[in-house]
mmCIF file with all atom_site columns, C-alpha atoms in Angstrom:
data_model
loop_
_atom_site.group_PDB
_atom_site.id
_atom_site.type_symbol
_atom_site.label_atom_id
_atom_site.label_alt_id
_atom_site.label_comp_id
_atom_site.label_asym_id
_atom_site.label_entity_id
_atom_site.label_seq_id
_atom_site.pdbx_PDB_ins_code
_atom_site.Cartn_x
_atom_site.Cartn_y
_atom_site.Cartn_z
_atom_site.occupancy
_atom_site.B_iso_or_equiv
_atom_site.pdbx_formal_charge
_atom_site.auth_seq_id
_atom_site.auth_comp_id
_atom_site.auth_asym_id
_atom_site.auth_atom_id
_atom_site.pdbx_PDB_model_num
ATOM 1   C CA . LYS A 1 1   ? 5.856   40.937 2.381   1.00 67.00 ? 1   LYS A CA 1
ATOM 2   C CA . ALA A 1 2   ? 9.514   39.974 2.099   1.00 81.00 ? 2   ALA A CA 1
ATOM 3   C CA . GLY A 1 3   ? 10.462  37.698 -0.758  1.00 92.00 ? 3   GLY A CA 1
ATOM 4   C CA . VAL A 1 4   ? 12.403  34.466 -0.813  1.00 96.00 ? 4   VAL A CA 1
ATOM 5   C CA . THR A 1 5   ? 15.943  34.935 0.416   1.00 97.00 ? 5   THR A CA 1
ATOM 6   C CA . GLN A 1 6   ? 18.929  32.721 -0.252  1.00 97.00 ? 6   GLN A CA 1
ATOM 7   C CA . THR A 1 7   ? 22.335  32.689 1.361   1.00 97.00 ? 7   THR A CA 1
ATOM 8   C CA . PRO A 1 8   ? 25.077  32.874 0.425   1.00 97.00 ? 8   PRO A CA 1
ATOM 9   C CA . ARG A 1 9   ? 24.664  34.538 -2.954  1.00 96.00 ? 9   ARG A CA 1
ATOM 10  C CA . TYR A 1 10  ? 28.024  33.365 -4.245  1.00 97.00 ? 10  TYR A CA 1
ATOM 11  C CA . LEU A 1 11  ? 30.188  30.442 -3.271  1.00 96.00 ? 11  LEU A CA 1
ATOM 12  C CA . ILE A 1 12  ? 33.448  29.007 -4.551  1.00 97.00 ? 12  ILE A CA 1
ATOM 13  C CA . LYS A 1 13  ? 34.431  25.478 -3.582  1.00 97.00 ? 13  LYS A CA 1
ATOM 14  C CA . THR A 1 14  ? 36.888  22.870 -4.789  1.00 97.00 ? 14  THR A CA 1
ATOM 15  C CA . ARG A 1 15  ? 36.176  19.361 -5.977  1.00 97.00 ? 15  ARG A CA 1
ATOM 16  C CA . GLY A 1 16  ? 35.483  16.893 -3.217  1.00 97.00 ? 16  GLY A CA 1
ATOM 17  C CA . GLN A 1 17  ? 34.267  19.479 -0.740  1.00 97.00 ? 17  GLN A CA 1
ATOM 18  C CA . GLN A 1 18  ? 30.714  19.743 0.461   1.00 97.00 ? 18  GLN A CA 1
ATOM 19  C CA . VAL A 1 19  ? 28.457  22.771 0.545   1.00 98.00 ? 19  VAL A CA 1
ATOM 20  C CA . THR A 1 20  ? 25.280  23.862 2.313   1.00 98.00 ? 20  THR A CA 1
ATOM 21  C CA . LEU A 1 21  ? 22.923  26.428 0.857   1.00 98.00 ? 21  LEU A CA 1
ATOM 22  C CA . SER A 1 22  ? 20.132  28.114 2.755   1.00 98.00 ? 22  SER A CA 1
ATOM 23  C CA . CYS A 1 23  ? 16.684  29.337 1.753   1.00 98.00 ? 23  CYS A CA 1
ATOM 24  C CA . SER A 1 24  ? 14.143  31.334 3.725   1.00 98.00 ? 24  SER A CA 1
ATOM 25  C CA . PRO A 1 25  ? 10.670  31.210 2.170   1.00 96.00 ? 25  PRO A CA 1
ATOM 26  C CA . ILE A 1 26  ? 8.023   33.888 2.068   1.00 95.00 ? 26  ILE A CA 1
ATOM 27  C CA . SER A 1 27  ? 6.264   34.139 5.412   1.00 94.00 ? 27  SER A CA 1
ATOM 28  C CA . GLY A 1 28  ? 3.358   31.702 5.543   1.00 91.00 ? 28  GLY A CA 1
ATOM 29  C CA . HIS A 1 29  ? 4.681   29.488 2.769   1.00 92.00 ? 29  HIS A CA 1
ATOM 30  C CA . ARG A 1 30  ? 5.229   25.889 3.818   1.00 92.00 ? 30  ARG A CA 1
ATOM 31  C CA . SER A 1 31  ? 6.636   24.437 0.634   1.00 91.00 ? 31  SER A CA 1
ATOM 32  C CA . VAL A 1 32  ? 10.201  24.961 -0.519  1.00 93.00 ? 32  VAL A CA 1
ATOM 33  C CA . SER A 1 33  ? 11.517  23.624 -3.815  1.00 93.00 ? 33  SER A CA 1
ATOM 34  C CA . TRP A 1 34  ? 15.060  23.628 -5.110  1.00 96.00 ? 34  TRP A CA 1
ATOM 35  C CA . TYR A 1 35  ? 16.202  23.889 -8.709  1.00 96.00 ? 35  TYR A CA 1
ATOM 36  C CA . GLN A 1 36  ? 19.532  23.753 -10.470 1.00 97.00 ? 36  GLN A CA 1
ATOM 37  C CA . GLN A 1 37  ? 20.043  26.139 -13.381 1.00 94.00 ? 37  GLN A CA 1
ATOM 38  C CA . THR A 1 38  ? 22.867  25.595 -15.870 1.00 94.00 ? 38  THR A CA 1
ATOM 39  C CA . PRO A 1 39  ? 23.375  26.864 -19.429 1.00 88.00 ? 39  PRO A CA 1
ATOM 40  C CA . GLY A 1 40  ? 23.332  23.343 -20.822 1.00 85.00 ? 40  GLY A CA 1
ATOM 41  C CA . GLN A 1 41  ? 20.517  21.703 -18.864 1.00 88.00 ? 41  GLN A CA 1
ATOM 42  C CA . GLY A 1 42  ? 18.367  24.710 -18.071 1.00 90.00 ? 42  GLY A CA 1
ATOM 43  C CA . LEU A 1 43  ? 16.246  24.649 -14.928 1.00 93.00 ? 43  LEU A CA 1
ATOM 44  C CA . GLN A 1 44  ? 15.972  21.237 -13.340 1.00 94.00 ? 44  GLN A CA 1
ATOM 45  C CA . PHE A 1 45  ? 13.924  20.276 -10.310 1.00 92.00 ? 45  PHE A CA 1
ATOM 46  C CA . LEU A 1 46  ? 15.932  18.903 -7.390  1.00 95.00 ? 46  LEU A CA 1
ATOM 47  C CA . PHE A 1 47  ? 13.406  18.322 -4.618  1.00 92.00 ? 47  PHE A CA 1
ATOM 48  C CA . GLU A 1 48  ? 10.530  19.813 -2.678  1.00 92.00 ? 48  GLU A CA 1
ATOM 49  C CA . TYR A 1 49  ? 9.957   19.967 1.047   1.00 93.00 ? 49  TYR A CA 1
ATOM 50  C CA . PHE A 1 50  ? 6.647   20.512 2.776   1.00 91.00 ? 50  PHE A CA 1
ATOM 51  C CA . SER A 1 51  ? 6.199   20.568 6.525   1.00 90.00 ? 51  SER A CA 1
ATOM 52  C CA . GLU A 1 52  ? 9.716   19.212 7.091   1.00 93.00 ? 52  GLU A CA 1
ATOM 53  C CA . THR A 1 53  ? 9.180   16.228 4.770   1.00 93.00 ? 53  THR A CA 1
ATOM 54  C CA . GLN A 1 54  ? 10.553  15.647 1.321   1.00 92.00 ? 54  GLN A CA 1
ATOM 55  C CA . ARG A 1 55  ? 7.464   15.416 -0.828  1.00 88.00 ? 55  ARG A CA 1
ATOM 56  C CA . ASN A 1 56  ? 8.946   15.263 -4.338  1.00 87.00 ? 56  ASN A CA 1
ATOM 57  C CA . LYS A 1 57  ? 12.333  14.432 -5.732  1.00 90.00 ? 57  LYS A CA 1
ATOM 58  C CA . GLY A 1 58  ? 13.962  14.956 -9.107  1.00 90.00 ? 58  GLY A CA 1
ATOM 59  C CA . ASN A 1 59  ? 16.546  12.842 -10.864 1.00 91.00 ? 59  ASN A CA 1
ATOM 60  C CA . PHE A 1 60  ? 19.699  13.873 -9.077  1.00 95.00 ? 60  PHE A CA 1
ATOM 61  C CA . PRO A 1 61  ? 22.265  11.632 -7.357  1.00 96.00 ? 61  PRO A CA 1
ATOM 62  C CA . GLY A 1 62  ? 22.212  11.038 -3.631  1.00 95.00 ? 62  GLY A CA 1
ATOM 63  C CA . ARG A 1 63  ? 25.009  13.593 -3.167  1.00 97.00 ? 63  ARG A CA 1
ATOM 64  C CA . PHE A 1 64  ? 22.243  16.182 -3.319  1.00 98.00 ? 64  PHE A CA 1
ATOM 65  C CA . SER A 1 65  ? 20.150  16.299 -0.195  1.00 97.00 ? 65  SER A CA 1
ATOM 66  C CA . GLY A 1 66  ? 18.047  18.739 1.709   1.00 97.00 ? 66  GLY A CA 1
ATOM 67  C CA . ARG A 1 67  ? 16.023  19.352 4.777   1.00 97.00 ? 67  ARG A CA 1
ATOM 68  C CA . GLN A 1 68  ? 13.403  21.698 6.070   1.00 97.00 ? 68  GLN A CA 1
ATOM 69  C CA . PHE A 1 69  ? 13.044  23.108 9.531   1.00 97.00 ? 69  PHE A CA 1
ATOM 70  C CA . SER A 1 70  ? 9.915   23.746 11.571  1.00 96.00 ? 70  SER A CA 1
ATOM 71  C CA . ASN A 1 71  ? 9.956   27.426 10.542  1.00 95.00 ? 71  ASN A CA 1
ATOM 72  C CA . SER A 1 72  ? 9.903   26.298 6.859   1.00 95.00 ? 72  SER A CA 1
ATOM 73  C CA . ARG A 1 73  ? 13.463  27.430 6.212   1.00 97.00 ? 73  ARG A CA 1
ATOM 74  C CA . SER A 1 74  ? 15.286  24.927 4.077   1.00 98.00 ? 74  SER A CA 1
ATOM 75  C CA . GLU A 1 75  ? 18.855  23.892 3.457   1.00 98.00 ? 75  GLU A CA 1
ATOM 76  C CA . MET A 1 76  ? 20.330  22.044 0.538   1.00 98.00 ? 76  MET A CA 1
ATOM 77  C CA . ASN A 1 77  ? 23.546  20.081 0.826   1.00 98.00 ? 77  ASN A CA 1
ATOM 78  C CA . VAL A 1 78  ? 25.818  18.806 -1.899  1.00 97.00 ? 78  VAL A CA 1
ATOM 79  C CA . SER A 1 79  ? 28.561  16.423 -0.847  1.00 95.00 ? 79  SER A CA 1
ATOM 80  C CA . THR A 1 80  ? 31.685  15.429 -2.757  1.00 96.00 ? 80  THR A CA 1
ATOM 81  C CA . LEU A 1 81  ? 31.409  18.310 -5.166  1.00 97.00 ? 81  LEU A CA 1
ATOM 82  C CA . GLU A 1 82  ? 32.140  17.756 -8.846  1.00 97.00 ? 82  GLU A CA 1
ATOM 83  C CA . LEU A 1 83  ? 32.985  20.320 -11.509 1.00 96.00 ? 83  LEU A CA 1
ATOM 84  C CA . GLY A 1 84  ? 29.593  19.719 -13.092 1.00 95.00 ? 84  GLY A CA 1
ATOM 85  C CA . ASP A 1 85  ? 27.840  20.919 -9.953  1.00 97.00 ? 85  ASP A CA 1
ATOM 86  C CA . SER A 1 86  ? 28.764  24.482 -10.838 1.00 97.00 ? 86  SER A CA 1
ATOM 87  C CA . ALA A 1 87  ? 25.399  26.159 -11.313 1.00 97.00 ? 87  ALA A CA 1
ATOM 88  C CA . LEU A 1 88  ? 22.901  28.652 -10.042 1.00 96.00 ? 88  LEU A CA 1
ATOM 89  C CA . TYR A 1 89  ? 20.815  26.993 -7.340  1.00 98.00 ? 89  TYR A CA 1
ATOM 90  C CA . LEU A 1 90  ? 17.362  28.447 -7.019  1.00 97.00 ? 90  LEU A CA 1
ATOM 91  C CA . CYS A 1 91  ? 14.940  28.096 -4.212  1.00 96.00 ? 91  CYS A CA 1
ATOM 92  C CA . ALA A 1 92  ? 11.208  28.665 -4.614  1.00 93.00 ? 92  ALA A CA 1
ATOM 93  C CA . SER A 1 93  ? 8.468   28.822 -2.037  1.00 92.00 ? 93  SER A CA 1
ATOM 94  C CA . SER A 1 94  ? 4.722   28.369 -2.207  1.00 89.00 ? 94  SER A CA 1
ATOM 95  C CA . HIS A 1 95  ? 1.820   27.675 0.111   1.00 86.00 ? 95  HIS A CA 1
ATOM 96  C CA . GLY A 1 96  ? 2.109   24.042 -0.912  1.00 75.00 ? 96  GLY A CA 1
ATOM 97  C CA . LEU A 1 97  ? -1.282  23.028 0.412   1.00 72.00 ? 97  LEU A CA 1
ATOM 98  C CA . ALA A 1 98  ? -1.507  19.266 0.344   1.00 55.00 ? 98  ALA A CA 1
ATOM 99  C CA . GLY A 1 99  ? -3.223  18.011 -2.760  1.00 50.00 ? 99  GLY A CA 1
ATOM 100 C CA . ALA A 1 100 ? -3.424  21.429 -4.363  1.00 50.00 ? 100 ALA A CA 1
ATOM 101 C CA . ILE A 1 101 ? -2.158  21.756 -7.893  1.00 49.00 ? 101 ILE A CA 1
ATOM 102 C CA . THR A 1 102 ? -2.858  25.431 -8.281  1.00 57.00 ? 102 THR A CA 1
ATOM 103 C CA . ASP A 1 103 ? 0.151   26.704 -6.446  1.00 74.00 ? 103 ASP A CA 1
ATOM 104 C CA . THR A 1 104 ? 2.375   29.476 -7.698  1.00 81.00 ? 104 THR A CA 1
ATOM 105 C CA . GLN A 1 105 ? 6.041   29.277 -6.839  1.00 85.00 ? 105 GLN A CA 1
ATOM 106 C CA . TYR A 1 106 ? 8.018   32.388 -5.987  1.00 90.00 ? 106 TYR A CA 1
ATOM 107 C CA . PHE A 1 107 ? 11.734  32.284 -6.616  1.00 93.00 ? 107 PHE A CA 1
ATOM 108 C CA . GLY A 1 108 ? 14.700  33.621 -4.731  1.00 96.00 ? 108 GLY A CA 1
ATOM 109 C CA . PRO A 1 109 ? 17.758  35.256 -6.308  1.00 94.00 ? 109 PRO A CA 1
ATOM 110 C CA . GLY A 1 110 ? 19.749  32.037 -6.228  1.00 96.00 ? 110 GLY A CA 1
ATOM 111 C CA . THR A 1 111 ? 23.156  30.962 -4.999  1.00 97.00 ? 111 THR A CA 1
ATOM 112 C CA . ARG A 1 112 ? 25.877  30.904 -7.641  1.00 96.00 ? 112 ARG A CA 1
ATOM 113 C CA . LEU A 1 113 ? 28.104  27.910 -6.875  1.00 98.00 ? 113 LEU A CA 1
ATOM 114 C CA . THR A 1 114 ? 31.435  27.579 -8.640  1.00 98.00 ? 114 THR A CA 1
ATOM 115 C CA . VAL A 1 115 ? 33.376  24.357 -8.224  1.00 97.00 ? 115 VAL A CA 1
ATOM 116 C CA . LEU A 1 116 ? 37.079  24.539 -9.082  1.00 96.00 ? 116 LEU A CA 1
ATOM 117 C CA . ALA B 2 1   ? 6.903   11.959 -18.092 1.00 75.00 ? 1   ALA B CA 1
ATOM 118 C CA . GLN B 2 2   ? 6.222   15.584 -18.771 1.00 82.00 ? 2   GLN B CA 1
ATOM 119 C CA . SER B 2 3   ? 8.458   17.623 -21.022 1.00 90.00 ? 3   SER B CA 1
ATOM 120 C CA . VAL B 2 4   ? 8.257   21.230 -22.111 1.00 94.00 ? 4   VAL B CA 1
ATOM 121 C CA . SER B 2 5   ? 9.523   22.521 -25.411 1.00 95.00 ? 5   SER B CA 1
ATOM 122 C CA . GLN B 2 6   ? 10.220  26.128 -26.266 1.00 95.00 ? 6   GLN B CA 1
ATOM 123 C CA . HIS B 2 7   ? 10.732  26.436 -29.990 1.00 88.00 ? 7   HIS B CA 1
ATOM 124 C CA . ASN B 2 8   ? 12.699  29.645 -30.132 1.00 87.00 ? 8   ASN B CA 1
ATOM 125 C CA . HIS B 2 9   ? 15.997  29.739 -28.274 1.00 92.00 ? 9   HIS B CA 1
ATOM 126 C CA . HIS B 2 10  ? 17.024  33.238 -29.228 1.00 95.00 ? 10  HIS B CA 1
ATOM 127 C CA . VAL B 2 11  ? 14.759  35.937 -30.601 1.00 97.00 ? 11  VAL B CA 1
ATOM 128 C CA . ILE B 2 12  ? 15.851  39.391 -31.706 1.00 97.00 ? 12  ILE B CA 1
ATOM 129 C CA . LEU B 2 13  ? 13.209  42.059 -32.276 1.00 97.00 ? 13  LEU B CA 1
ATOM 130 C CA . SER B 2 14  ? 13.094  45.784 -32.761 1.00 97.00 ? 14  SER B CA 1
ATOM 131 C CA . GLU B 2 15  ? 11.095  47.926 -30.375 1.00 96.00 ? 15  GLU B CA 1
ATOM 132 C CA . ALA B 2 16  ? 7.370   48.034 -31.186 1.00 96.00 ? 16  ALA B CA 1
ATOM 133 C CA . ALA B 2 17  ? 7.490   44.674 -32.952 1.00 97.00 ? 17  ALA B CA 1
ATOM 134 C CA . SER B 2 18  ? 5.024   42.003 -31.911 1.00 97.00 ? 18  SER B CA 1
ATOM 135 C CA . LEU B 2 19  ? 6.197   38.982 -29.954 1.00 97.00 ? 19  LEU B CA 1
ATOM 136 C CA . GLU B 2 20  ? 5.061   35.393 -29.860 1.00 97.00 ? 20  GLU B CA 1
ATOM 137 C CA . LEU B 2 21  ? 7.055   32.733 -28.048 1.00 97.00 ? 21  LEU B CA 1
ATOM 138 C CA . GLY B 2 22  ? 6.037   29.140 -28.488 1.00 96.00 ? 22  GLY B CA 1
ATOM 139 C CA . CYS B 2 23  ? 5.631   26.589 -25.712 1.00 96.00 ? 23  CYS B CA 1
ATOM 140 C CA . ASN B 2 24  ? 4.423   23.016 -26.000 1.00 96.00 ? 24  ASN B CA 1
ATOM 141 C CA . TYR B 2 25  ? 4.127   20.360 -23.332 1.00 94.00 ? 25  TYR B CA 1
ATOM 142 C CA . SER B 2 26  ? 3.764   16.625 -23.643 1.00 91.00 ? 26  SER B CA 1
ATOM 143 C CA . TYR B 2 27  ? 1.465   15.400 -20.848 1.00 80.00 ? 27  TYR B CA 1
ATOM 144 C CA . GLY B 2 28  ? -2.208  15.461 -21.747 1.00 73.00 ? 28  GLY B CA 1
ATOM 145 C CA . GLY B 2 29  ? -3.743  15.506 -18.284 1.00 78.00 ? 29  GLY B CA 1
ATOM 146 C CA . THR B 2 30  ? -4.687  18.430 -16.072 1.00 80.00 ? 30  THR B CA 1
ATOM 147 C CA . VAL B 2 31  ? -1.854  20.905 -15.961 1.00 83.00 ? 31  VAL B CA 1
ATOM 148 C CA . ASN B 2 32  ? -1.055  24.294 -14.576 1.00 88.00 ? 32  ASN B CA 1
ATOM 149 C CA . LEU B 2 33  ? 0.937   26.489 -16.933 1.00 92.00 ? 33  LEU B CA 1
ATOM 150 C CA . PHE B 2 34  ? 3.260   29.356 -16.226 1.00 94.00 ? 34  PHE B CA 1
ATOM 151 C CA . TRP B 2 35  ? 5.500   31.834 -17.933 1.00 96.00 ? 35  TRP B CA 1
ATOM 152 C CA . TYR B 2 36  ? 8.387   33.178 -15.900 1.00 96.00 ? 36  TYR B CA 1
ATOM 153 C CA . VAL B 2 37  ? 10.826  35.906 -16.888 1.00 96.00 ? 37  VAL B CA 1
ATOM 154 C CA . GLN B 2 38  ? 14.405  36.461 -15.785 1.00 94.00 ? 38  GLN B CA 1
ATOM 155 C CA . TYR B 2 39  ? 15.665  39.987 -16.456 1.00 94.00 ? 39  TYR B CA 1
ATOM 156 C CA . PRO B 2 40  ? 19.448  40.468 -16.591 1.00 92.00 ? 40  PRO B CA 1
ATOM 157 C CA . GLY B 2 41  ? 20.824  40.270 -13.061 1.00 87.00 ? 41  GLY B CA 1
ATOM 158 C CA . GLN B 2 42  ? 17.434  39.616 -11.513 1.00 89.00 ? 42  GLN B CA 1
ATOM 159 C CA . HIS B 2 43  ? 15.671  36.535 -10.241 1.00 88.00 ? 43  HIS B CA 1
ATOM 160 C CA . LEU B 2 44  ? 12.873  34.603 -11.887 1.00 92.00 ? 44  LEU B CA 1
ATOM 161 C CA . GLN B 2 45  ? 9.573   36.432 -11.772 1.00 92.00 ? 45  GLN B CA 1
ATOM 162 C CA . LEU B 2 46  ? 6.111   35.203 -12.610 1.00 93.00 ? 46  LEU B CA 1
ATOM 163 C CA . LEU B 2 47  ? 4.679   36.775 -15.769 1.00 95.00 ? 47  LEU B CA 1
ATOM 164 C CA . LEU B 2 48  ? 1.384   34.946 -15.883 1.00 95.00 ? 48  LEU B CA 1
ATOM 165 C CA . LYS B 2 49  ? -0.262  31.636 -15.114 1.00 93.00 ? 49  LYS B CA 1
ATOM 166 C CA . TYR B 2 50  ? -3.126  29.464 -16.253 1.00 92.00 ? 50  TYR B CA 1
ATOM 167 C CA . PHE B 2 51  ? -4.971  27.148 -13.909 1.00 88.00 ? 51  PHE B CA 1
ATOM 168 C CA . SER B 2 52  ? -8.459  26.906 -15.393 1.00 86.00 ? 52  SER B CA 1
ATOM 169 C CA . GLY B 2 53  ? -11.212 28.964 -17.012 1.00 90.00 ? 53  GLY B CA 1
ATOM 170 C CA . ASP B 2 54  ? -10.609 31.499 -19.774 1.00 93.00 ? 54  ASP B CA 1
ATOM 171 C CA . PRO B 2 55  ? -7.783  30.103 -21.912 1.00 94.00 ? 55  PRO B CA 1
ATOM 172 C CA . LEU B 2 56  ? -6.565  33.611 -22.685 1.00 96.00 ? 56  LEU B CA 1
ATOM 173 C CA . VAL B 2 57  ? -4.711  34.878 -19.644 1.00 96.00 ? 57  VAL B CA 1
ATOM 174 C CA . LYS B 2 58  ? -3.243  38.295 -19.112 1.00 96.00 ? 58  LYS B CA 1
ATOM 175 C CA . GLY B 2 59  ? -0.129  38.919 -17.107 1.00 94.00 ? 59  GLY B CA 1
ATOM 176 C CA . ILE B 2 60  ? 2.049   41.780 -16.060 1.00 93.00 ? 60  ILE B CA 1
ATOM 177 C CA . LYS B 2 61  ? 3.642   44.316 -18.389 1.00 94.00 ? 61  LYS B CA 1
ATOM 178 C CA . GLY B 2 62  ? 1.176   43.740 -21.226 1.00 96.00 ? 62  GLY B CA 1
ATOM 179 C CA . PHE B 2 63  ? 1.957   40.063 -21.743 1.00 97.00 ? 63  PHE B CA 1
ATOM 180 C CA . GLU B 2 64  ? -0.724  37.495 -22.460 1.00 97.00 ? 64  GLU B CA 1
ATOM 181 C CA . ALA B 2 65  ? -0.793  33.797 -23.231 1.00 97.00 ? 65  ALA B CA 1
ATOM 182 C CA . GLU B 2 66  ? -3.295  31.467 -24.807 1.00 96.00 ? 66  GLU B CA 1
ATOM 183 C CA . PHE B 2 67  ? -3.822  27.898 -23.641 1.00 94.00 ? 67  PHE B CA 1
ATOM 184 C CA . ILE B 2 68  ? -4.838  25.611 -26.502 1.00 94.00 ? 68  ILE B CA 1
ATOM 185 C CA . LYS B 2 69  ? -5.498  22.211 -24.998 1.00 91.00 ? 69  LYS B CA 1
ATOM 186 C CA . SER B 2 70  ? -5.830  20.401 -28.314 1.00 91.00 ? 70  SER B CA 1
ATOM 187 C CA . LYS B 2 71  ? -2.389  21.589 -29.336 1.00 93.00 ? 71  LYS B CA 1
ATOM 188 C CA . PHE B 2 72  ? -0.763  21.162 -25.896 1.00 93.00 ? 72  PHE B CA 1
ATOM 189 C CA . SER B 2 73  ? 0.399   24.738 -26.287 1.00 95.00 ? 73  SER B CA 1
ATOM 190 C CA . PHE B 2 74  ? 0.699   27.841 -24.145 1.00 97.00 ? 74  PHE B CA 1
ATOM 191 C CA . ASN B 2 75  ? 2.207   30.560 -26.319 1.00 97.00 ? 75  ASN B CA 1
ATOM 192 C CA . LEU B 2 76  ? 3.248   33.902 -24.916 1.00 97.00 ? 76  LEU B CA 1
ATOM 193 C CA . ARG B 2 77  ? 2.383   37.093 -26.773 1.00 97.00 ? 77  ARG B CA 1
ATOM 194 C CA . LYS B 2 78  ? 2.904   40.822 -26.544 1.00 98.00 ? 78  LYS B CA 1
ATOM 195 C CA . PRO B 2 79  ? 1.635   43.238 -29.203 1.00 97.00 ? 79  PRO B CA 1
ATOM 196 C CA . SER B 2 80  ? 4.503   45.713 -28.924 1.00 97.00 ? 80  SER B CA 1
ATOM 197 C CA . VAL B 2 81  ? 7.796   44.955 -27.190 1.00 97.00 ? 81  VAL B CA 1
ATOM 198 C CA . GLN B 2 82  ? 10.015  47.451 -25.444 1.00 97.00 ? 82  GLN B CA 1
ATOM 199 C CA . TRP B 2 83  ? 13.748  47.487 -24.885 1.00 96.00 ? 83  TRP B CA 1
ATOM 200 C CA . SER B 2 84  ? 13.052  46.726 -21.219 1.00 96.00 ? 84  SER B CA 1
ATOM 201 C CA . ASP B 2 85  ? 11.531  43.370 -22.246 1.00 97.00 ? 85  ASP B CA 1
ATOM 202 C CA . THR B 2 86  ? 15.024  42.062 -22.993 1.00 97.00 ? 86  THR B CA 1
ATOM 203 C CA . ALA B 2 87  ? 15.229  38.988 -20.796 1.00 97.00 ? 87  ALA B CA 1
ATOM 204 C CA . GLU B 2 88  ? 15.054  35.219 -20.736 1.00 96.00 ? 88  GLU B CA 1
ATOM 205 C CA . TYR B 2 89  ? 11.579  33.717 -20.790 1.00 97.00 ? 89  TYR B CA 1
ATOM 206 C CA . PHE B 2 90  ? 10.695  30.317 -19.392 1.00 97.00 ? 90  PHE B CA 1
ATOM 207 C CA . CYS B 2 91  ? 7.583   28.291 -19.910 1.00 96.00 ? 91  CYS B CA 1
ATOM 208 C CA . ALA B 2 92  ? 6.789   25.859 -17.081 1.00 94.00 ? 92  ALA B CA 1
ATOM 209 C CA . VAL B 2 93  ? 4.217   23.170 -16.400 1.00 91.00 ? 93  VAL B CA 1
ATOM 210 C CA . THR B 2 94  ? 3.296   21.450 -13.182 1.00 85.00 ? 94  THR B CA 1
ATOM 211 C CA . TYR B 2 95  ? 3.560   17.691 -13.202 1.00 80.00 ? 95  TYR B CA 1
ATOM 212 C CA . THR B 2 96  ? 3.231   15.370 -10.182 1.00 77.00 ? 96  THR B CA 1
ATOM 213 C CA . GLY B 2 97  ? 3.996   18.184 -7.805  1.00 74.00 ? 97  GLY B CA 1
ATOM 214 C CA . LYS B 2 98  ? 7.011   19.391 -9.733  1.00 81.00 ? 98  LYS B CA 1
ATOM 215 C CA . LEU B 2 99  ? 7.511   22.397 -11.933 1.00 86.00 ? 99  LEU B CA 1
ATOM 216 C CA . ILE B 2 100 ? 8.989   21.336 -15.274 1.00 90.00 ? 100 ILE B CA 1
ATOM 217 C CA . PHE B 2 101 ? 10.671  24.111 -17.236 1.00 94.00 ? 101 PHE B CA 1
ATOM 218 C CA . GLY B 2 102 ? 11.377  24.565 -20.887 1.00 95.00 ? 102 GLY B CA 1
ATOM 219 C CA . GLN B 2 103 ? 14.892  25.435 -21.992 1.00 94.00 ? 103 GLN B CA 1
ATOM 220 C CA . GLY B 2 104 ? 14.118  29.119 -22.112 1.00 95.00 ? 104 GLY B CA 1
ATOM 221 C CA . THR B 2 105 ? 14.039  31.746 -24.839 1.00 96.00 ? 105 THR B CA 1
ATOM 222 C CA . THR B 2 106 ? 16.381  34.694 -24.799 1.00 96.00 ? 106 THR B CA 1
ATOM 223 C CA . LEU B 2 107 ? 14.667  37.801 -26.112 1.00 97.00 ? 107 LEU B CA 1
ATOM 224 C CA . GLN B 2 108 ? 16.800  40.705 -27.233 1.00 97.00 ? 108 GLN B CA 1
ATOM 225 C CA . VAL B 2 109 ? 14.945  43.900 -28.083 1.00 97.00 ? 109 VAL B CA 1
ATOM 226 C CA . LYS B 2 110 ? 16.878  46.450 -30.088 1.00 96.00 ? 110 LYS B CA 1
ATOM 227 C CA . PRO B 2 111 ? 16.067  50.113 -29.399 1.00 90.00 ? 111 PRO B CA 1
#
């Protein structure tokens, strides 16, 4: 079974621009979560989508948004980029069955975003 | 809110030494616990997980972890490390549908 894939793998943008990152989950997984990984803050939860609906949200500003399509693929968008948005953005997928708390998340390789 | 604390930020061991990495969480309710590993240049991989039952769980590559509810702890152990275990290790806990990670521990194993 193919793993979680993320595109692009590397991205360089300048302040003020916007960026869209893409994530394709493992086949059959309906939940996609996004995380930001930085040396200073570690791994921080951004949001989770299940069946095209945002189900959970972390403590990030509104510049960070996402969506999920009917095939469970997800995109994350960051508008008005700031230098501090430079990070590795990880996507994780799971079955995400409603109400289940015993779900294991499987991570993709990440997209390395550099903001200049 | 849930928080996860990993006590050791950087650990250096020689091959064949025993490993124990500490992990404590703050929320006292029902939790699922995980250890993930990130090898250099690779993506996060699941080492092991605890959902319920036997508090001593075994994972891949000879790793194991013990869930001690009274201590809010989920420490990772390996009796004898190898150079190939050099990586960053993350403890994580589920909380209200989110996965909360500790800051990570960098393990360097010297050959």
